[in-house]
Tab-separated table of C-alpha atoms in Angstrom:
chain	number	residue	atom	x	y	z
A	849	MET	CA	81.925	93.062	81.632
A	850	PRO	CA	85.014	94.321	79.768
A	851	ARG	CA	86.693	97.222	81.573
A	852	SER	CA	86.669	99.268	78.355
A	853	LEU	CA	82.849	99.339	78.306
A	854	LEU	CA	82.412	100.748	81.806
A	855	PRO	CA	82.957	104.463	80.965
A	856	ALA	CA	80.380	104.203	78.172
A	857	LEU	CA	77.948	102.492	80.532
A	858	ILE	CA	78.343	105.215	83.148
A	859	ALA	CA	77.863	107.894	80.493
A	860	ALA	CA	74.690	106.193	79.243
A	861	VAL	CA	73.246	106.051	82.743
A	862	MET	CA	74.065	109.722	83.308
A	863	MET	CA	72.315	110.680	80.045
A	864	THR	CA	69.251	108.706	81.118
A	865	MET	CA	69.144	110.535	84.427
A	866	LEU	CA	69.562	113.933	82.797
A	867	ALA	CA	66.905	113.210	80.183
A	868	GLY	CA	64.470	112.230	82.900
A	869	CYS	CA	64.831	115.606	84.566
A	870	ALA	CA	62.757	117.316	81.860
A	871	SER	CA	59.598	115.335	82.593
A	872	GLY	CA	59.084	116.622	86.142
A	873	PRO	CA	60.987	116.488	89.412
A	874	PHE	CA	59.522	113.501	91.234
A	875	PRO	CA	59.248	111.060	88.289
A	876	ALA	CA	62.723	112.110	87.189
A	877	VAL	CA	64.142	111.395	90.633
A	878	GLN	CA	62.551	107.963	90.749
A	879	SER	CA	63.693	107.224	87.211
A	880	ALA	CA	67.232	108.339	87.962
A	881	LEU	CA	67.491	106.253	91.121
A	882	ASP	CA	65.905	103.228	89.505
A	883	SER	CA	68.137	103.474	86.466
A	884	PHE	CA	71.241	103.800	88.628
A	885	ASN	CA	70.268	100.885	90.848
A	886	GLN	CA	69.328	98.609	87.944
A	887	THR	CA	72.631	99.273	86.219
A	888	LEU	CA	74.537	98.646	89.428
A	889	ARG	CA	72.747	95.345	90.003
A	890	SER	CA	73.625	94.235	86.480
A	891	LEU	CA	77.378	94.537	87.081
A	892	PRO	CA	79.265	91.240	87.514
A	893	GLY	CA	80.154	90.692	91.157
A	894	VAL	CA	77.058	92.453	92.543
A	895	GLU	CA	74.657	90.225	94.452
A	896	ALA	CA	72.260	92.976	95.541
A	897	SER	CA	72.014	96.693	96.171
A	898	SER	CA	69.635	98.794	98.232
A	899	LEU	CA	68.871	102.432	98.921
A	900	ASP	CA	68.339	103.194	102.589
A	901	ARG	CA	66.584	106.426	103.495
A	902	PRO	CA	67.132	107.292	107.172
A	903	PRO	CA	65.675	110.726	108.061
A	904	VAL	CA	68.282	113.240	109.259
A	905	ASP	CA	67.147	116.570	110.751
A	906	GLY	CA	64.016	116.679	108.645
A	907	ALA	CA	65.788	115.766	105.421
A	908	VAL	CA	66.279	112.351	103.858
A	909	LYS	CA	69.758	110.933	103.506
A	910	ILE	CA	69.943	108.210	100.878
A	911	ASP	CA	72.618	105.597	101.567
A	912	LEU	CA	73.708	103.117	98.934
A	913	ILE	CA	74.451	99.594	100.176
A	914	VAL	CA	76.022	97.156	97.707
A	915	THR	CA	76.314	93.466	98.563
A	916	LEU	CA	79.044	91.682	96.622
A	917	THR	CA	79.198	88.046	95.609
A	918	ASP	CA	81.660	85.916	97.553
A	919	ASP	CA	83.662	85.241	94.389
A	920	VAL	CA	83.901	88.833	93.156
A	921	THR	CA	87.166	89.350	91.286
A	922	GLU	CA	89.581	92.232	91.627
A	923	ALA	CA	88.643	93.576	88.183
A	924	GLU	CA	84.914	93.308	88.931
A	925	LEU	CA	85.389	95.070	92.256
A	926	ALA	CA	87.221	97.925	90.514
A	927	ASP	CA	84.323	98.358	88.061
A	928	ILE	CA	81.783	98.289	90.880
A	929	GLY	CA	83.788	100.849	92.837
A	930	ASP	CA	84.026	103.136	89.803
A	931	PHE	CA	80.280	103.051	89.221
A	932	ALA	CA	79.320	103.339	92.905
A	933	SER	CA	81.521	106.420	93.248
A	934	THR	CA	79.252	108.249	90.780
A	935	PHE	CA	76.275	107.963	93.137
A	936	PRO	CA	76.550	111.634	94.251
A	937	THR	CA	75.719	112.731	90.674
A	938	VAL	CA	72.300	111.047	90.708
A	939	GLN	CA	69.448	113.571	90.589
A	940	LEU	CA	67.627	113.567	93.945
A	941	GLY	CA	64.457	115.265	95.091
A	942	GLN	CA	64.136	118.319	97.287
A	943	GLY	CA	65.027	117.536	100.877
A	944	GLN	CA	67.097	114.516	99.843
A	945	TYR	CA	70.851	114.209	99.646
A	946	PRO	CA	73.282	111.369	98.895
A	947	GLY	CA	74.766	109.749	101.963
A	948	ALA	CA	77.234	106.929	102.394
A	949	VAL	CA	78.182	104.327	99.827
A	950	GLU	CA	79.121	101.014	101.384
A	951	LEU	CA	80.310	97.843	99.680
A	952	ARG	CA	79.818	94.641	101.671
A	953	LEU	CA	81.607	91.342	101.298
A	954	ALA	CA	81.301	88.354	103.631
A	955	GLY	CA	80.522	90.426	106.724
A	956	SER	CA	83.090	93.123	105.898
A	957	ALA	CA	82.506	96.653	104.632
A	958	TYR	CA	84.246	99.261	102.460
A	959	SER	CA	83.394	102.977	102.265
A	960	TYR	CA	86.758	104.662	101.605
A	961	PHE	CA	86.203	106.697	98.450
A	962	ASP	CA	88.028	109.917	99.376
A	963	LEU	CA	90.879	109.283	96.950
A	964	PRO	CA	92.409	111.388	94.169
A	965	THR	CA	92.278	108.951	91.232
A	966	PRO	CA	90.407	105.837	90.066
A	967	GLU	CA	93.704	103.947	90.208
A	968	ALA	CA	94.090	104.819	93.899
A	969	LEU	CA	90.545	103.600	94.537
A	970	HIS	CA	91.232	100.341	92.691
A	971	ALA	CA	94.354	99.722	94.781
A	972	GLN	CA	92.500	100.275	98.071
A	973	LEU	CA	89.622	98.045	96.989
A	974	ALA	CA	92.013	95.272	96.003
A	975	TYR	CA	93.798	95.527	99.350
A	976	TRP	CA	90.490	95.401	101.253
A	977	ARG	CA	89.435	92.307	99.310
A	978	GLN	CA	92.740	90.611	100.143
A	979	LEU	CA	92.410	91.500	103.838
A	980	VAL	CA	88.921	89.991	103.881
A	981	ALA	CA	90.355	86.774	102.448
A	982	VAL	CA	92.951	86.491	105.250
A	983	GLY	CA	90.318	85.120	107.629
A	984	PHE	CA	89.546	87.821	110.194
A	985	GLU	CA	86.012	88.025	111.551
A	986	SER	CA	85.511	91.267	109.626
A	987	ILE	CA	87.369	94.143	107.970
A	988	SER	CA	85.902	97.633	107.738
A	989	THR	CA	87.753	100.235	105.665
A	990	ARG	CA	86.483	103.808	105.663
A	991	THR	CA	87.609	107.423	105.643
A	992	TYR	CA	89.573	108.446	108.721
A	993	SER	CA	89.014	111.697	110.554
A	994	ALA	CA	91.334	112.378	113.453
A	995	PRO	CA	89.425	112.918	116.713
A	996	VAL	CA	88.922	116.618	117.352
A	997	THR	CA	89.086	116.719	121.146
A	998	ALA	CA	91.131	118.346	123.847
A	999	GLY	CA	92.089	114.817	124.783
A	1000	MET	CA	92.550	113.149	128.109
A	1001	LEU	CA	95.830	114.992	128.482
A	1002	GLU	CA	93.654	117.882	129.652
A	1003	ALA	CA	93.074	117.456	133.369
A	1004	THR	CA	89.427	118.442	133.523
A	1005	ASP	CA	87.004	117.248	136.152
A	1006	SER	CA	83.466	115.975	135.842
A	1007	VAL	CA	80.630	118.068	137.166
A	1008	ALA	CA	79.265	116.356	140.240
A	1009	GLY	CA	76.323	114.216	139.307
A	1010	ASP	CA	76.808	114.841	135.589
A	1011	PRO	CA	79.680	112.786	134.127
A	1012	SER	CA	78.424	113.272	130.591
A	1013	ALA	CA	80.928	116.021	129.830
A	1014	ASP	CA	83.936	113.787	130.344
A	1015	ARG	CA	82.165	110.912	128.667
A	1016	ALA	CA	81.950	112.926	125.484
A	1017	SER	CA	85.706	113.438	125.588
A	1018	GLN	CA	86.179	109.767	126.334
A	1019	HIS	CA	84.250	108.681	123.276
A	1020	GLY	CA	86.066	111.190	121.134
A	1021	GLU	CA	89.367	109.678	122.189
A	1022	PHE	CA	88.547	106.068	121.611
A	1023	ALA	CA	85.880	105.784	118.968
A	1024	GLN	CA	85.998	106.556	115.306
A	1025	GLU	CA	82.401	107.240	114.492
A	1026	GLU	CA	81.340	108.448	111.092
A	1027	ALA	CA	81.064	112.215	111.353
A	1028	PRO	CA	77.786	113.801	110.304
A	1029	PRO	CA	77.834	115.552	106.962
A	1030	THR	CA	79.557	118.896	107.208
A	1031	ASN	CA	76.840	120.579	105.181
A	1032	SER	CA	73.890	118.366	106.029
A	1033	PRO	CA	70.656	120.085	105.010
A	1034	GLY	CA	68.345	121.184	107.771
A	1035	LEU	CA	64.609	121.634	107.743
A	1036	SER	CA	64.732	124.521	105.287
A	1037	ALA	CA	67.754	123.405	103.292
A	1038	PRO	CA	67.692	123.760	99.520
A	1039	GLU	CA	67.854	120.786	97.243
A	1040	ALA	CA	71.052	118.897	97.942
A	1041	THR	CA	73.889	118.768	95.474
A	1042	PRO	CA	76.944	116.498	95.472
A	1043	THR	CA	79.029	119.307	96.961
A	1044	ALA	CA	76.628	119.747	99.876
A	1045	SER	CA	76.659	116.199	101.164
A	1046	SER	CA	78.819	113.546	102.753
A	1047	ALA	CA	78.608	111.288	99.741
A	1048	PRO	CA	81.844	109.758	98.496
A	1049	ALA	CA	83.686	111.364	95.645
A	1050	LEU	CA	87.168	111.185	94.210
A	1051	THR	CA	88.925	114.269	95.549
A	1052	SER	CA	91.978	116.313	94.614
A	1053	ALA	CA	93.772	115.128	97.759
A	1054	ALA	CA	93.432	111.777	99.488
A	1055	ARG	CA	92.065	111.722	103.029
A	1056	GLY	CA	93.192	109.334	105.719
A	1057	ARG	CA	92.154	105.694	105.985
A	1058	LEU	CA	90.677	103.887	108.962
A	1059	VAL	CA	90.832	100.083	109.003
A	1060	VAL	CA	88.870	98.275	111.704
A	1061	VAL	CA	89.827	94.624	112.167
A	1062	GLU	CA	87.572	92.447	114.300
A	1063	LEU	CA	88.870	89.164	115.660
A	1064	SER	CA	86.506	86.302	116.362
A	1065	SER	CA	85.776	85.153	119.911
A	1066	ASP	CA	88.015	82.098	119.396
A	1067	GLU	CA	90.940	84.179	118.173
A	1068	ARG	CA	90.751	86.518	121.178
A	1069	ASP	CA	92.011	83.704	123.405
A	1070	ASP	CA	94.469	82.323	120.848
A	1071	GLY	CA	97.530	84.529	120.558
A	1072	ALA	CA	99.243	82.200	118.100
A	1073	ARG	CA	96.288	82.228	115.719
A	1074	THR	CA	96.007	86.009	115.921
A	1075	ALA	CA	99.730	86.376	115.207
A	1076	GLN	CA	99.352	84.061	112.205
A	1077	LEU	CA	96.528	86.162	110.771
A	1078	LEU	CA	98.392	89.421	111.319
A	1079	ASP	CA	101.546	88.013	109.702
A	1080	ALA	CA	99.463	87.023	106.680
A	1081	ALA	CA	98.014	90.530	106.520
A	1082	ARG	CA	101.484	92.100	106.707
A	1083	SER	CA	102.564	90.062	103.681
A	1084	LEU	CA	99.982	91.806	101.495
A	1085	ASP	CA	100.817	94.769	99.280
A	1086	ASP	CA	99.324	97.711	101.166
A	1087	PRO	CA	98.864	100.807	98.954
A	1088	GLY	CA	99.098	102.834	102.162
A	1089	ALA	CA	97.608	106.167	103.136
A	1090	ALA	CA	99.029	109.548	104.054
A	1091	THR	CA	97.442	109.361	107.505
A	1092	GLY	CA	95.196	106.900	109.221
A	1093	GLU	CA	94.460	104.480	111.984
A	1094	TRP	CA	94.104	100.755	112.585
A	1095	ASP	CA	91.629	99.552	115.203
A	1096	LEU	CA	92.003	95.933	116.300
A	1097	MET	CA	88.962	94.748	118.213
A	1098	GLY	CA	89.367	91.643	120.327
A	1099	LEU	CA	93.139	91.516	120.895
A	1100	ALA	CA	92.053	90.091	124.262
A	1101	PRO	CA	88.626	89.766	125.891
A	1102	PHE	CA	86.953	93.204	126.137
A	1103	THR	CA	90.016	94.816	124.564
A	1104	THR	CA	90.505	97.160	121.617
A	1105	GLY	CA	93.844	98.444	120.396
A	1106	GLN	CA	93.870	101.645	118.352
A	1107	PHE	CA	97.023	102.563	116.461
A	1108	VAL	CA	97.405	106.045	114.993
A	1109	GLN	CA	99.358	105.172	111.852
A	1110	SER	CA	98.710	104.176	108.271
A	1111	ALA	CA	100.627	100.883	108.450
A	1112	LEU	CA	99.416	97.675	110.086
A	1113	PRO	CA	100.612	97.523	113.727
A	1114	THR	CA	103.809	95.668	114.451
A	1115	ALA	CA	104.047	92.596	116.668
A	1116	ASP	CA	105.630	94.726	119.419
A	1117	GLN	CA	102.733	97.195	119.313
A	1118	ILE	CA	100.241	94.346	119.587
A	1119	ASP	CA	102.156	92.933	122.559
A	1120	PHE	CA	102.103	96.331	124.269
A	1121	VAL	CA	98.310	96.465	124.121
A	1122	ARG	CA	97.996	92.902	125.394
A	1123	GLU	CA	100.411	93.544	128.246
A	1124	THR	CA	98.461	96.664	129.206
A	1125	ARG	CA	95.248	94.652	129.220
A	1126	ALA	CA	96.871	91.898	131.306
A	1127	VAL	CA	97.332	94.346	134.176
A	1128	PHE	CA	93.582	94.093	134.767
A	1129	ASP	CA	93.348	90.311	134.891
A	1130	GLU	CA	92.213	90.386	138.520
A	1131	SER	CA	89.154	92.526	137.750
A	1132	ASP	CA	86.079	90.331	138.091
A	1133	GLN	CA	83.771	92.758	136.284
A	1134	LEU	CA	85.987	94.258	133.594
A	1135	ALA	CA	83.798	95.891	130.956
A	1136	SER	CA	86.334	97.283	128.497
A	1137	VAL	CA	89.944	98.269	127.959
A	1138	HIS	CA	90.788	100.619	125.102
A	1139	VAL	CA	94.438	101.356	124.413
A	1140	ARG	CA	95.238	104.084	121.901
A	1141	VAL	CA	98.857	104.141	120.743
A	1142	ASP	CA	100.541	106.955	118.850
A	1143	ASP	CA	104.232	106.193	118.301
A	1144	SER	CA	104.948	109.439	116.462
A	1145	SER	CA	107.497	111.855	117.913
A	1146	ALA	CA	104.739	113.900	119.562
A	1147	GLY	CA	102.482	110.937	120.247
A	1148	SER	CA	101.141	109.475	123.467
A	1149	THR	CA	99.436	106.446	124.940
A	1150	GLN	CA	95.835	106.704	126.113
A	1151	VAL	CA	94.214	103.992	128.205
A	1152	ASN	CA	90.508	103.916	128.901
A	1153	VAL	CA	89.259	101.334	131.394
A	1154	THR	CA	85.739	100.583	132.554
A	1155	ALA	CA	85.402	98.108	135.403
A	1156	PHE	CA	83.000	97.504	138.263
A	1157	ASP	CA	83.676	96.174	141.746
A	1158	ASP	CA	81.148	95.028	144.322
A	1159	THR	CA	83.181	96.810	146.990
A	1160	MET	CA	82.201	100.156	145.438
A	1161	GLU	CA	78.492	99.394	145.121
A	1162	GLY	CA	76.345	102.087	146.728
A	1163	VAL	CA	79.324	103.942	148.225
A	1164	LYS	CA	78.892	107.634	149.063
A	1165	SER	CA	81.248	110.154	147.523
A	1166	ALA	CA	82.803	110.985	150.900
A	1167	ASP	CA	83.908	107.370	151.309
A	1168	ALA	CA	84.744	106.647	147.669
A	1169	ALA	CA	88.509	107.237	147.792
A	1170	GLU	CA	89.185	105.045	150.810
A	1171	THR	CA	86.850	102.329	149.592
A	1172	PHE	CA	88.448	102.309	146.153
A	1173	ARG	CA	91.803	101.487	147.756
A	1174	GLU	CA	90.311	98.131	148.756
A	1175	THR	CA	89.528	97.103	145.183
A	1176	ALA	CA	91.606	95.066	142.791
A	1177	GLU	CA	91.381	97.914	140.287
A	1178	TRP	CA	93.304	100.303	142.547
A	1179	SER	CA	96.223	97.892	142.795
A	1180	GLU	CA	96.079	97.416	139.061
A	1181	LEU	CA	96.191	101.155	138.358
A	1182	MET	CA	99.204	101.493	140.647
A	1183	GLN	CA	100.878	98.721	138.658
A	1184	LEU	CA	99.878	100.280	135.339
A	1185	VAL	CA	101.663	103.600	135.978
A	1186	PRO	CA	105.275	102.303	135.848
A	1187	GLU	CA	104.452	100.056	132.900
A	1188	LEU	CA	103.169	102.978	130.864
A	1189	GLN	CA	106.184	105.069	131.859
A	1190	GLN	CA	108.482	102.433	130.379
A	1191	ALA	CA	107.191	103.360	126.929
A	1192	ASN	CA	108.966	106.712	127.472
A	1193	ARG	CA	106.195	108.917	126.100
A	1194	ASP	CA	103.257	110.887	127.449
A	1195	PHE	CA	100.326	108.852	128.670
A	1196	SER	CA	96.865	109.356	130.075
A	1197	VAL	CA	94.460	107.050	131.873
A	1198	ASN	CA	90.732	107.376	132.324
A	1199	PHE	CA	89.167	104.878	134.725
A	1200	VAL	CA	85.366	104.633	134.990
A	1201	GLY	CA	83.779	102.513	137.728
A	1202	ASN	CA	80.617	102.098	139.758
A	1203	ASN	CA	77.842	104.598	140.343
A	1204	LEU	CA	78.278	106.538	143.564
A	1205	THR	CA	75.413	107.562	145.791
A	1206	GLY	CA	74.546	111.151	144.949
A	1207	LEU	CA	77.508	111.819	142.635
A	1208	GLY	CA	77.192	109.851	139.401
A	1209	VAL	CA	79.944	107.453	138.399
A	1210	PHE	CA	83.345	107.061	140.004
A	1211	GLU	CA	85.892	108.392	137.551
A	1212	LEU	CA	89.639	108.835	137.942
A	1213	LYS	CA	91.784	110.638	135.367
A	1214	PHE	CA	95.543	111.065	135.426
A	1215	GLY	CA	98.637	110.930	133.280
A	1216	VAL	CA	102.001	112.395	132.335
A	1217	ARG	CA	102.444	115.292	129.938
A	1218	ASP	CA	105.863	116.736	129.075
A	1219	CYS	CA	107.364	114.807	132.002
A	1220	GLY	CA	104.952	116.316	134.483
A	1221	PHE	CA	102.316	114.298	136.324
A	1222	TRP	CA	98.743	115.618	136.171
A	1223	SER	CA	95.410	114.457	137.520
A	1224	GLY	CA	91.888	115.564	138.236
A	1225	SER	CA	91.269	117.302	141.544
A	1226	GLN	CA	88.311	115.214	142.670
A	1227	TRP	CA	90.354	112.496	144.406
A	1228	PRO	CA	93.556	114.237	145.585
A	1229	ASP	CA	94.737	111.451	147.908
A	1230	LEU	CA	94.497	108.838	145.164
A	1231	SER	CA	96.178	111.198	142.707
A	1232	ARG	CA	99.084	111.814	145.111
A	1233	ASP	CA	99.711	108.076	145.484
A	1234	LEU	CA	99.648	107.587	141.735
A	1235	GLU	CA	102.131	110.429	141.313
A	1236	MET	CA	104.441	108.836	143.870
A	1237	ALA	CA	104.220	105.526	142.026
A	1238	TRP	CA	105.232	107.327	138.845
A	1239	ALA	CA	108.153	109.061	140.549
A	1240	ALA	CA	109.367	105.832	142.122
A	1241	SER	CA	109.342	104.101	138.745
A	1242	LEU	CA	111.838	106.643	137.422
A	1243	GLN	CA	114.398	107.118	140.177
A	1244	GLY	CA	113.373	104.991	143.111
A	1245	ALA	CA	112.339	107.770	145.487
A	1246	ASN	CA	109.191	109.726	146.230
A	1247	ALA	CA	110.415	112.880	144.551
A	1248	PRO	CA	108.266	114.095	141.627
A	1249	THR	CA	110.641	116.958	140.805
A	1250	ALA	CA	113.624	114.646	140.467
A	1251	ALA	CA	111.480	112.182	138.540
A	1252	ALA	CA	110.554	114.872	136.040
A	1253	GLN	CA	114.232	115.598	135.476
A	1254	VAL	CA	115.005	111.910	134.920
A	1255	CYS	CA	112.052	111.627	132.549
A	1256	ALA	CA	113.250	114.606	130.502
A	1257	ALA	CA	116.784	113.217	130.308
A	1258	GLN	CA	115.505	109.865	129.032
A	1259	ARG	CA	113.624	111.542	126.202
């Protein structure tokens, strides 16, 4: 379809939807949705489209899912993106509101529409299409919202027997989940409008971009292949974003690297995550390692580790500290402290292990903030040893006060 005809096509669809409104609310809604979907399916490069209706708090959120053909061109993708971005203007029934718009291509997904101009949208779509062609397992590009949490740099303790409070903070630190709509309608909400939904729309100011790159199981054990793919991705023309994040899943087995920046991570940043993960090679039951890197002037490193050890199985809370010293994970945490200090920025670590008898899970939190060591108060003996390891890494003696001075001088 010629690009010059697309505005007229969109206008015609909008007139059809508006005309249908006069004949009654429900038929008009069905006519509007059907007309929109039929027009979308007729666009070159579209293989299929569907309207998902998951219930949300008594209302119905309508998500638009567009499956693209494998050979969709850059121009076709721009037209599809333009038309899909008008989805919030479709007339919906009472208790319904437009949700997400997601374009899918060869196992990858795109839902980043919070951009100021059509040209900006076209550039991001083209870049996503090129990233998909590089050969990663999948590429997901969507709107980025910085985690709103106190962060693991706050030394808070879990309530005995109820670790859920810290777990919420943990997930806020290391997962970029799609936030619920700010103005999602509730049970008695009025009919939704485009301004009262989370539907995509070109905005006066661009929001940040999150790119999630998943590596295949073969690539996770092949550093050379991963480096080749990342080099190919760096050669592409990235339109960039004011703020954002890159999440690389599978940099090593059970490992995710999260990089708080708009540009693709450098080779040195990738190596840092891999080296951090390598500290835990002796863990027989390693579940996950998440490393979040912020190289900005006020940034920090956050490491979240989940691992289980048979030595800790069924241990009572009174014996947990001494028993944990016998595990491989304790030695690994002691080794991790000086390695994180070498990055010369604040860091925090959250380790989650086995269930304890009568206490919930074993959890150990510690880190360095403004050249001062902090930790939770639940395991003071373990915390003191970790602090001494940190001090020794800076000036070779068990003197936290002197270590803090050395740390400040290095910064």
